[in-house]
Coordinates of C-alpha atoms and ligand atoms in Angstrom, one line a residue:
M90 CA 15.7 -19.0 0.5
A91 CA 14.9 -19.0 4.2
L92 CA 15.3 -15.7 6.0
T93 CA 18.1 -15.4 8.5
P94 CA 18.5 -13.0 11.4
P95 CA 20.2 -9.7 10.5
L96 CA 23.6 -8.7 11.9
P97 CA 23.6 -7.2 15.4
Q98 CA 22.1 -3.7 15.4
D99 CA 19.9 -1.2 17.3
L100 CA 16.6 -0.2 16.1
L101 CA 15.4 3.4 16.6
L102 CA 11.7 3.9 16.3
V103 CA 10.9 7.6 15.9
G104 CA 7.2 8.1 16.6
A105 CA 7.1 5.0 18.8
S106 CA 3.9 5.9 20.7
G107 CA 2.0 6.6 17.4
D108 CA -0.7 4.7 15.6
L109 CA 1.7 3.0 13.0
A110 CA 4.0 1.8 15.8
Q111 CA 1.1 0.4 17.7
R112 CA -0.7 -1.3 14.9
K113 CA 2.0 -2.5 12.7
L114 CA 5.7 -1.9 13.7
I115 CA 5.7 -3.3 17.3
P116 CA 3.5 -6.3 16.4
G117 CA 5.7 -6.9 13.3
L118 CA 8.9 -6.8 15.4
Y119 CA 7.3 -9.2 17.9
N120 CA 6.5 -11.6 15.1
L121 CA 10.1 -11.5 13.9
E122 CA 11.1 -12.3 17.5
L123 CA 8.8 -15.4 17.4
D124 CA 10.5 -16.5 14.2
G125 CA 14.0 -15.8 15.5
L126 CA 14.5 -13.1 12.9
L127 CA 15.6 -10.2 15.1
P128 CA 19.3 -9.3 15.3
P129 CA 21.0 -11.5 18.0
E130 CA 22.1 -8.3 19.8
G131 CA 20.6 -4.8 19.9
S132 CA 18.0 -2.7 21.5
I133 CA 14.7 -1.4 20.2
I134 CA 14.7 2.3 21.3
G135 CA 11.3 3.9 21.2
Y136 CA 11.5 7.7 20.7
A137 CA 8.7 10.3 20.8
R138 CA 8.1 13.9 21.8
H139 CA 6.6 13.1 25.2
G140 CA 8.1 10.9 27.8
L141 CA 7.2 7.3 28.8
T142 CA 9.3 5.3 31.2
D143 CA 10.8 2.0 29.9
D144 CA 8.1 0.1 31.8
E145 CA 5.3 2.3 30.4
F146 CA 6.7 1.7 26.9
R147 CA 6.8 -2.1 27.5
N148 CA 3.1 -1.9 28.6
F149 CA 2.2 0.0 25.5
A150 CA 4.1 -2.5 23.4
A151 CA 2.4 -5.5 25.2
D152 CA -1.0 -4.0 24.5
A153 CA -0.1 -3.4 20.9
V154 CA 1.0 -7.0 20.5
K155 CA -2.1 -8.4 22.2
R156 CA -4.4 -6.3 20.0
H157 CA -2.7 -6.3 16.7
S158 CA -0.2 -9.2 16.4
R159 CA -0.8 -11.8 13.7
R160 CA 0.1 -14.5 16.2
P161 CA -0.9 -14.6 19.9
F162 CA 1.0 -13.2 22.8
E163 CA 3.3 -15.8 24.3
E164 CA 5.1 -15.3 27.6
T165 CA 8.5 -16.7 26.7
A166 CA 8.8 -14.8 23.4
W167 CA 7.4 -11.7 25.0
S168 CA 10.0 -11.6 27.8
S169 CA 12.9 -11.9 25.4
F170 CA 11.3 -9.2 23.2
A171 CA 10.6 -6.9 26.1
R172 CA 14.2 -7.1 27.3
R173 CA 15.1 -5.2 24.0
L174 CA 12.7 -2.4 24.6
T175 CA 13.7 1.0 26.0
F176 CA 12.3 4.5 25.6
I177 CA 13.8 8.0 25.3
S178 CA 11.8 11.2 24.7
E179 CA 12.6 14.6 23.2
E180 CA 11.8 16.1 26.6
D181 CA 14.2 13.7 28.3
G182 CA 17.6 13.7 26.6
G183 CA 16.5 13.7 22.9
L184 CA 18.6 12.2 20.2
G185 CA 21.8 12.9 22.1
A186 CA 20.6 10.3 24.7
V187 CA 19.7 7.9 21.9
A188 CA 23.2 8.2 20.5
E189 CA 24.6 7.2 23.9
R190 CA 22.1 4.3 24.2
C191 CA 23.0 2.8 20.8
R192 CA 25.6 0.2 21.6
Q193 CA 25.9 -1.5 18.2
P194 CA 28.0 -0.2 15.3
R195 CA 24.9 -0.6 13.0
R196 CA 21.4 0.7 13.4
L197 CA 18.1 1.1 11.6
A198 CA 16.3 4.5 12.2
Y199 CA 12.6 4.2 11.3
L200 CA 10.8 7.5 10.9
A201 CA 7.1 6.7 11.6
I202 CA 6.1 10.3 11.7
P203 CA 4.0 12.7 9.6
P204 CA 5.7 13.8 6.4
S205 CA 6.0 17.4 7.6
A206 CA 8.5 16.2 10.3
F207 CA 10.9 14.2 8.1
M208 CA 13.3 17.0 7.3
T209 CA 13.7 18.0 11.0
Y210 CA 14.5 14.4 12.0
I211 CA 16.9 13.8 9.2
R212 CA 18.9 16.9 10.3
L213 CA 18.6 15.9 14.0
L214 CA 20.0 12.4 13.3
A215 CA 22.9 14.0 11.4
D216 CA 23.5 16.6 14.2
H217 CA 23.8 13.7 16.7
G218 CA 26.2 11.7 14.7
L219 CA 23.6 9.0 13.9
V220 CA 24.5 8.7 10.2
D221 CA 27.5 6.3 9.8
G222 CA 26.2 2.8 10.2
T223 CA 22.6 4.0 10.0
R224 CA 20.0 2.8 7.5
I225 CA 17.0 5.1 7.5
V226 CA 13.4 4.1 6.7
I227 CA 11.1 6.9 5.5
E228 CA 7.4 6.3 5.7
K229 CA 5.1 7.4 2.8
P230 CA 4.0 9.8 1.5
F231 CA 7.5 10.7 0.5
G232 CA 7.0 14.5 0.2
N233 CA 3.9 16.4 -0.4
D234 CA 4.3 16.8 -4.2
L235 CA 7.0 16.6 -6.8
A236 CA 8.9 19.7 -5.5
T237 CA 8.9 18.6 -1.9
A238 CA 9.8 15.0 -2.8
N239 CA 12.9 16.4 -4.6
Q240 CA 13.8 18.6 -1.6
L241 CA 13.4 15.7 0.8
D242 CA 15.7 13.6 -1.5
S243 CA 18.4 16.3 -1.6
E244 CA 18.2 16.7 2.1
L245 CA 18.6 13.0 2.6
H246 CA 21.5 12.8 0.2
Q247 CA 23.4 15.5 2.0
Y248 CA 23.9 12.9 4.8
F249 CA 23.0 9.5 3.6
H250 CA 24.0 7.4 0.5
E251 CA 21.2 5.9 -1.6
D252 CA 22.0 2.4 -0.2
Q253 CA 21.2 3.7 3.3
I254 CA 17.8 5.0 2.3
F255 CA 14.7 2.9 2.5
R256 CA 11.5 4.5 1.2
I257 CA 8.8 2.3 2.4
D258 CA 5.5 1.4 0.7
H259 CA 4.2 -1.5 2.8
Y260 CA 2.0 -2.8 -0.1
L261 CA 5.2 -4.1 -1.6
G262 CA 5.7 -6.3 1.4
K263 CA 2.4 -8.0 0.9
E264 CA 2.7 -11.5 -0.4
T265 CA -0.2 -11.1 -2.8
V266 CA 1.4 -7.9 -4.3
Q267 CA 4.7 -9.8 -4.9
N268 CA 2.7 -12.6 -6.3
I269 CA 1.5 -10.4 -9.2
L270 CA 5.0 -10.7 -10.7
V271 CA 5.1 -14.5 -10.2
F272 CA 1.7 -14.8 -11.6
R273 CA 2.6 -12.8 -14.7
F274 CA 6.1 -14.0 -15.3
G275 CA 6.1 -17.5 -13.9
N276 CA 3.1 -18.6 -16.1
S277 CA 3.2 -18.2 -19.8
L278 CA -0.5 -18.3 -20.4
F279 CA -1.7 -14.9 -19.1
E280 CA 1.3 -12.9 -20.3
R281 CA 0.2 -13.6 -23.8
V282 CA -3.1 -11.8 -23.3
W283 CA -1.7 -9.1 -21.0
N284 CA -2.0 -6.3 -23.5
R285 CA -4.3 -4.0 -25.5
D286 CA -5.3 -6.7 -27.9
A287 CA -7.1 -8.7 -25.2
V288 CA -7.8 -6.4 -22.3
D289 CA -10.8 -4.1 -22.4
H290 CA -10.0 -2.2 -19.1
V291 CA -8.5 -2.7 -15.7
Q292 CA -10.0 -1.7 -12.3
I293 CA -8.0 -1.3 -9.0
T294 CA -9.9 -0.8 -5.8
V295 CA -8.4 -0.2 -2.4
A296 CA -11.4 0.1 -0.1
E297 CA -11.4 0.3 3.7
S298 CA -14.4 0.3 6.0
I299 CA -12.4 2.1 8.7
G300 CA -12.4 5.9 9.0
V301 CA -9.4 7.9 10.0
E302 CA -9.2 6.1 13.4
G303 CA -7.7 8.9 15.6
R304 CA -5.3 9.9 12.8
G305 CA -7.2 13.1 12.0
Q306 CA -4.2 15.3 12.2
F307 CA -2.1 13.1 9.9
Y308 CA -4.9 12.6 7.5
E309 CA -5.7 16.3 7.2
E310 CA -2.1 16.7 5.9
V311 CA -2.4 14.0 3.3
G312 CA -5.9 12.9 2.2
A313 CA -6.6 9.8 0.1
L314 CA -4.7 11.0 -3.0
R315 CA -1.4 11.2 -1.1
D316 CA -2.1 8.5 1.5
I317 CA -2.9 5.7 -0.8
M318 CA -3.4 6.6 -4.5
Q319 CA 0.1 8.0 -5.2
N320 CA 1.9 5.1 -3.5
H321 CA 0.0 1.9 -2.8
V322 CA -2.3 2.0 -5.9
F323 CA 0.4 3.2 -8.3
Q324 CA 2.7 0.4 -7.0
I325 CA 0.1 -2.2 -7.7
L326 CA -0.5 -0.7 -11.1
S327 CA 3.2 -0.7 -12.0
L328 CA 3.7 -4.3 -11.0
L329 CA 0.6 -5.3 -12.9
T330 CA 1.5 -3.5 -16.1
M331 CA 5.4 -3.2 -16.3
E332 CA 7.4 -5.1 -18.9
P333 CA 9.3 -8.2 -17.9
P334 CA 12.5 -7.3 -16.0
S335 CA 15.8 -8.7 -17.2
S336 CA 16.1 -10.5 -13.8
F337 CA 14.4 -10.5 -10.4
R338 CA 17.2 -8.3 -8.9
A339 CA 16.1 -5.2 -7.1
E340 CA 17.5 -2.8 -9.7
A341 CA 16.0 -4.6 -12.7
I342 CA 12.5 -4.6 -11.2
R343 CA 12.8 -1.0 -10.0
D344 CA 14.0 0.0 -13.6
E345 CA 10.9 -1.5 -15.1
K346 CA 8.5 0.0 -12.6
A347 CA 10.0 3.5 -13.2
K348 CA 9.8 3.0 -17.0
L349 CA 6.1 2.1 -16.7
L350 CA 5.3 5.1 -14.6
E351 CA 7.2 7.3 -17.0
S352 CA 4.8 6.3 -19.7
I353 CA 1.7 7.5 -17.9
P354 CA 0.8 11.1 -18.9
P355 CA -0.2 13.5 -16.2
V356 CA -3.8 12.8 -15.1
D357 CA -6.5 15.2 -16.3
P358 CA -8.2 16.7 -13.2
R359 CA -11.5 16.2 -15.1
A360 CA -10.9 12.4 -14.9
V361 CA -10.7 12.5 -11.1
V362 CA -13.4 12.4 -8.5
R363 CA -12.6 13.5 -5.0
G364 CA -15.0 12.6 -2.2
Q365 CA -15.4 13.0 1.6
Y366 CA -17.6 10.8 3.8
T367 CA -20.6 12.2 5.6
T368 CA -22.5 10.5 8.4
G369 CA -23.8 7.1 7.4
A370 CA -24.1 3.5 8.5
L371 CA -21.8 0.5 8.2
G372 CA -24.0 -2.5 9.0
D373 CA -26.0 -1.5 12.0
Q374 CA -23.3 0.9 13.3
I375 CA -23.8 4.7 12.7
A376 CA -20.5 6.2 11.5
R377 CA -19.9 9.9 11.9
G378 CA -18.9 12.1 9.0
Y379 CA -15.2 13.0 8.4
R380 CA -15.7 16.6 9.5
D381 CA -16.8 15.4 12.9
E382 CA -13.8 13.2 13.5
P383 CA -11.3 14.4 16.1
D384 CA -8.6 16.7 14.9
V385 CA -10.4 17.4 11.7
S386 CA -11.5 20.9 10.6
H387 CA -15.3 21.4 10.4
A388 CA -14.8 22.9 7.0
S389 CA -12.1 20.4 5.9
N390 CA -11.5 20.1 2.1
T391 CA -9.5 16.9 2.5
E392 CA -10.6 14.0 0.4
T393 CA -11.2 10.6 2.0
F394 CA -12.0 9.0 -1.4
V395 CA -10.5 9.5 -4.8
A396 CA -11.2 7.8 -8.1
M397 CA -9.4 8.4 -11.4
R398 CA -9.1 7.2 -15.0
L399 CA -5.7 7.1 -16.6
N400 CA -3.9 5.7 -19.6
I401 CA -0.6 4.2 -20.1
Q402 CA 1.0 5.4 -23.3
N403 CA 3.1 2.5 -24.4
W404 CA 3.1 -0.2 -27.0
R405 CA 1.4 -2.7 -24.7
W406 CA -1.4 -0.6 -23.1
E407 CA -2.2 2.2 -25.5
G408 CA -6.0 2.8 -25.5
V409 CA -6.8 0.6 -22.4
P410 CA -8.4 2.7 -19.7
F411 CA -7.3 2.1 -16.1
Y412 CA -9.9 2.9 -13.4
L413 CA -8.4 3.4 -9.9
R414 CA -10.1 4.2 -6.7
T415 CA -9.5 4.2 -2.9
G416 CA -11.6 5.3 0.0
K417 CA -12.3 5.2 3.7
R418 CA -15.7 4.2 5.2
M419 CA -16.6 2.0 2.3
P420 CA -19.0 -0.9 2.8
E421 CA -16.2 -3.4 3.1
T422 CA -12.4 -3.6 3.4
V423 CA -11.1 -5.0 0.2
T424 CA -8.1 -4.5 -2.2
E425 CA -8.7 -6.0 -5.5
V426 CA -7.5 -5.8 -9.1
T427 CA -9.8 -6.8 -11.9
V428 CA -8.6 -7.3 -15.5
V429 CA -11.6 -7.3 -17.7
F430 CA -11.0 -8.9 -21.1
R431 CA -12.6 -8.0 -24.4
E432 CA -15.9 -9.5 -25.2
A433 CA -16.0 -12.4 -27.7
P434 CA -16.0 -10.9 -31.2
I435 CA -19.3 -12.6 -32.2
R436 CA -22.1 -13.2 -29.8
F437 CA -23.4 -16.6 -30.8
F438 CA -25.7 -16.6 -27.9
S439 CA -27.2 -13.2 -28.3
E440 CA -30.6 -14.6 -29.1
L441 CA -30.8 -16.3 -25.8
P442 CA -32.7 -14.7 -22.8
E443 CA -29.6 -15.2 -20.6
V444 CA -27.8 -12.5 -22.6
S445 CA -28.2 -10.1 -19.7
R446 CA -26.1 -12.5 -17.7
L447 CA -23.3 -12.8 -20.2
R448 CA -20.1 -11.2 -19.0
P449 CA -16.7 -10.9 -20.5
N450 CA -13.9 -12.9 -19.0
Q451 CA -12.5 -11.3 -15.9
L452 CA -9.4 -12.0 -13.8
S453 CA -9.7 -10.8 -10.2
I454 CA -6.7 -10.7 -8.0
R455 CA -7.8 -10.2 -4.4
I456 CA -4.8 -8.7 -2.6
Q457 CA -6.7 -8.8 0.8
P458 CA -8.5 -10.1 2.7
E459 CA -9.2 -13.7 1.7
E460 CA -6.2 -13.5 -0.7
S461 CA -7.1 -15.2 -3.9
I462 CA -7.2 -15.2 -7.7
T463 CA -10.4 -15.9 -9.6
F464 CA -10.9 -16.2 -13.3
S465 CA -14.5 -16.0 -14.5
F466 CA -15.7 -17.4 -17.8
L467 CA -18.9 -18.6 -19.4
A468 CA -20.0 -22.2 -19.3
K469 CA -22.9 -24.2 -20.6
E470 CA -25.5 -25.1 -18.1
P471 CA -26.3 -28.8 -18.2
G472 CA -29.5 -29.6 -20.1
P473 CA -30.8 -29.9 -23.7
E474 CA -30.9 -26.2 -24.4
V475 CA -27.9 -24.0 -24.8
R476 CA -28.0 -21.9 -21.7
V477 CA -24.9 -20.2 -20.5
Q478 CA -23.8 -18.6 -17.3
P479 CA -20.6 -17.2 -15.7
V480 CA -18.6 -19.6 -13.6
R481 CA -15.4 -19.2 -11.7
M482 CA -12.0 -20.9 -11.4
H483 CA -10.7 -20.0 -7.9
F484 CA -7.4 -20.1 -6.1
S485 CA -7.3 -19.3 -2.4
Y486 CA -4.0 -18.7 -0.5
L487 CA -5.4 -20.1 2.6
E488 CA -6.6 -23.3 1.0
A489 CA -3.5 -23.8 -1.1
F490 CA -0.9 -22.9 1.5
G491 CA -2.7 -23.7 4.7
A492 CA -2.1 -20.3 6.3
P493 CA -2.8 -16.7 5.5
P494 CA 0.3 -14.8 4.3
P495 CA 2.5 -13.0 6.9
E496 CA 2.1 -9.2 7.5
A497 CA 3.9 -6.9 5.1
Y498 CA 5.7 -5.0 7.8
E499 CA 7.4 -8.1 9.2
R500 CA 9.1 -8.8 5.8
L501 CA 10.0 -5.1 5.3
L502 CA 11.4 -4.5 8.7
H503 CA 13.6 -7.6 8.3
D504 CA 14.7 -6.6 4.8
A505 CA 15.6 -3.1 5.9
M506 CA 17.7 -4.5 8.8
E507 CA 19.4 -6.7 6.2
G508 CA 20.0 -3.8 3.8
D509 CA 17.9 -5.4 1.0
Q510 CA 16.2 -2.7 -1.0
T511 CA 14.2 -4.9 -3.5
L512 CA 10.9 -4.2 -1.9
F513 CA 11.5 -0.5 -1.3
L514 CA 11.0 2.5 -3.6
R515 CA 13.6 4.2 -5.6
A516 CA 13.6 8.0 -5.9
D517 CA 12.8 8.1 -9.6
G518 CA 9.7 5.9 -9.1
V519 CA 8.4 8.1 -6.3
E520 CA 9.0 11.2 -8.4
E521 CA 7.2 9.8 -11.4
A522 CA 4.2 9.0 -9.3
W523 CA 4.1 12.6 -8.1
R524 CA 4.4 13.9 -11.6
I525 CA 1.4 11.9 -12.8
I526 CA -0.9 13.5 -10.2
E527 CA 0.7 16.9 -10.3
P528 CA -2.2 18.6 -12.3
V529 CA -4.6 17.2 -9.8
L530 CA -2.7 18.6 -6.9
S531 CA -2.4 22.0 -8.4
Q532 CA -6.1 22.1 -9.5
M533 CA -8.0 20.0 -7.0
P534 CA -11.3 18.8 -8.5
P535 CA -14.4 19.8 -6.4
L536 CA -15.1 17.8 -3.3
R537 CA -18.1 15.5 -3.6
F538 CA -19.8 13.8 -0.7
Y539 CA -20.8 10.2 0.0
A540 CA -22.4 8.6 3.0
A541 CA -20.2 6.4 5.1
G542 CA -21.0 2.8 4.1
S543 CA -21.4 3.6 0.4
W544 CA -19.0 3.0 -2.5
G545 CA -18.2 6.6 -3.0
P546 CA -19.9 9.7 -4.6
P547 CA -22.3 9.0 -7.5
Q548 CA -20.0 10.9 -9.9
I549 CA -17.8 7.8 -10.1
D550 CA -20.3 6.1 -12.3
D551 CA -19.8 8.8 -14.9
L552 CA -16.1 8.3 -14.7
I553 CA -16.3 4.7 -15.7
E554 CA -19.2 4.9 -18.2
P555 CA -20.1 2.9 -20.3
R556 CA -18.4 0.3 -18.1
R557 CA -19.4 -0.4 -14.5
W558 CA -17.5 -0.8 -11.3
R559 CA -17.1 -4.4 -10.4
L560 CA -17.5 -3.8 -6.6
Q561 CA -20.5 -1.6 -6.0
Ligands
BG6_94 C1 -1.5 3.1 5.2 C2 -2.4 4.4 5.2 O1 -0.4 3.4 4.4 O2 -2.2 2.0 4.7 C3 -3.7 4.1 6.0 O3 -1.7 5.5 5.8 C4 -4.4 2.8 5.6 O4 -4.6 5.2 5.9 C5 -3.3 1.7 5.5 O5 -5.4 2.5 6.5 C6 -3.9 0.4 4.9 O6 -3.0 -0.6 5.0 P1 -3.5 -2.1 4.9 O7 -2.3 -2.9 4.9 O8 -4.4 -2.3 6.1 O9 -4.3 -2.2 3.6

């Protein structure tokens, strides 16, 4: 069904001069303007601690669009977008002034701020009468651990109903992540082998070549475990492994995801490797170590990389190891899921010299970039002898659909304005995810080091032994 513009409403962007607003939210909103998918009436009110004039905010937004928008800056769309923009700071009127500036009966309040500031802003919104008619978007990580996630939830529920609360994990807005469900439940072939009988193990990698990019202060608070593993990686994992939902309605899908997470036992800290990047090289560029990044302590114990092995204790997956990892300053930016199937029971070809090249079947789902799905299997090389080698069946989004998929934030901002919670997290799912890593949070494994531009600390090879990481 084609998307339609949401009802008139104002949009309050708390943390409007921050990194997320600049890279994702403002460019996302601008792309919705290009598609005619912003509300027909309503302002976009930027809010931050320190003041900008409306014109300075518009310049900041124009720069954000020019640098980060999926589609190019266009004068006509820009002028109608810029007319919506206005700025208020804490120094200059605070949320009282915001309440006066909100002209619409509905509004979306987006908290693009560090997790330690959520509680304060929830109370401030309530103190200024910005609750009725407000939907609130809370960025991840939702809390700092299970106890603080529960606290945050009770604080939110003091003022807001569950249908006003949008806990965002932008990976759920990615087309390729949503496609995991279509791939599994729209095709009968793979679902039949999607279980312990056929699958040897699964790997999920979320690698980024960037470092912390001026977000040192935020990152020191969270680290890779809370920034990506507890949310983005676990969300991919749950869509990949959950049981078929009774329908594609929000609650049915969220029920299955929560059930799946419930069947994962707490992770043993000995099955976790934490790493931090030191000075190294990416291509011909020298990259400084994490401890030399701005706003980072010289003795920081924060991990920029984490890998873990876990099990899902249910009928379908018992005994299948899942290897998950995420890190910054990796050799490339890639998010990929690989399902490795069991080897053929009898190796007819084991006498042949090519045996070293024989590989079990693998299905790789490339979430980004170059979004694709690839199945690899063995084929006979042409010729009189029986020589085999791995070949690939490949589906590329760009080739099949002629364009790369839209940015996740566009879809999610639109859905939040519409009040559609399908692609947002429910409290039970978030809490289950914290429960799984609770032992690791309370007994952090020692920090290992890896050079920027490498695939992580060497200890990750022991974690996956006797198997091997696919990307290395
Ligand atoms: C964010 C993390 O949630 O996701 C960032 O806070 C990370 O540290 C980003 O860089 C990655 O998102 P994407 O969409 O570029 O994979």
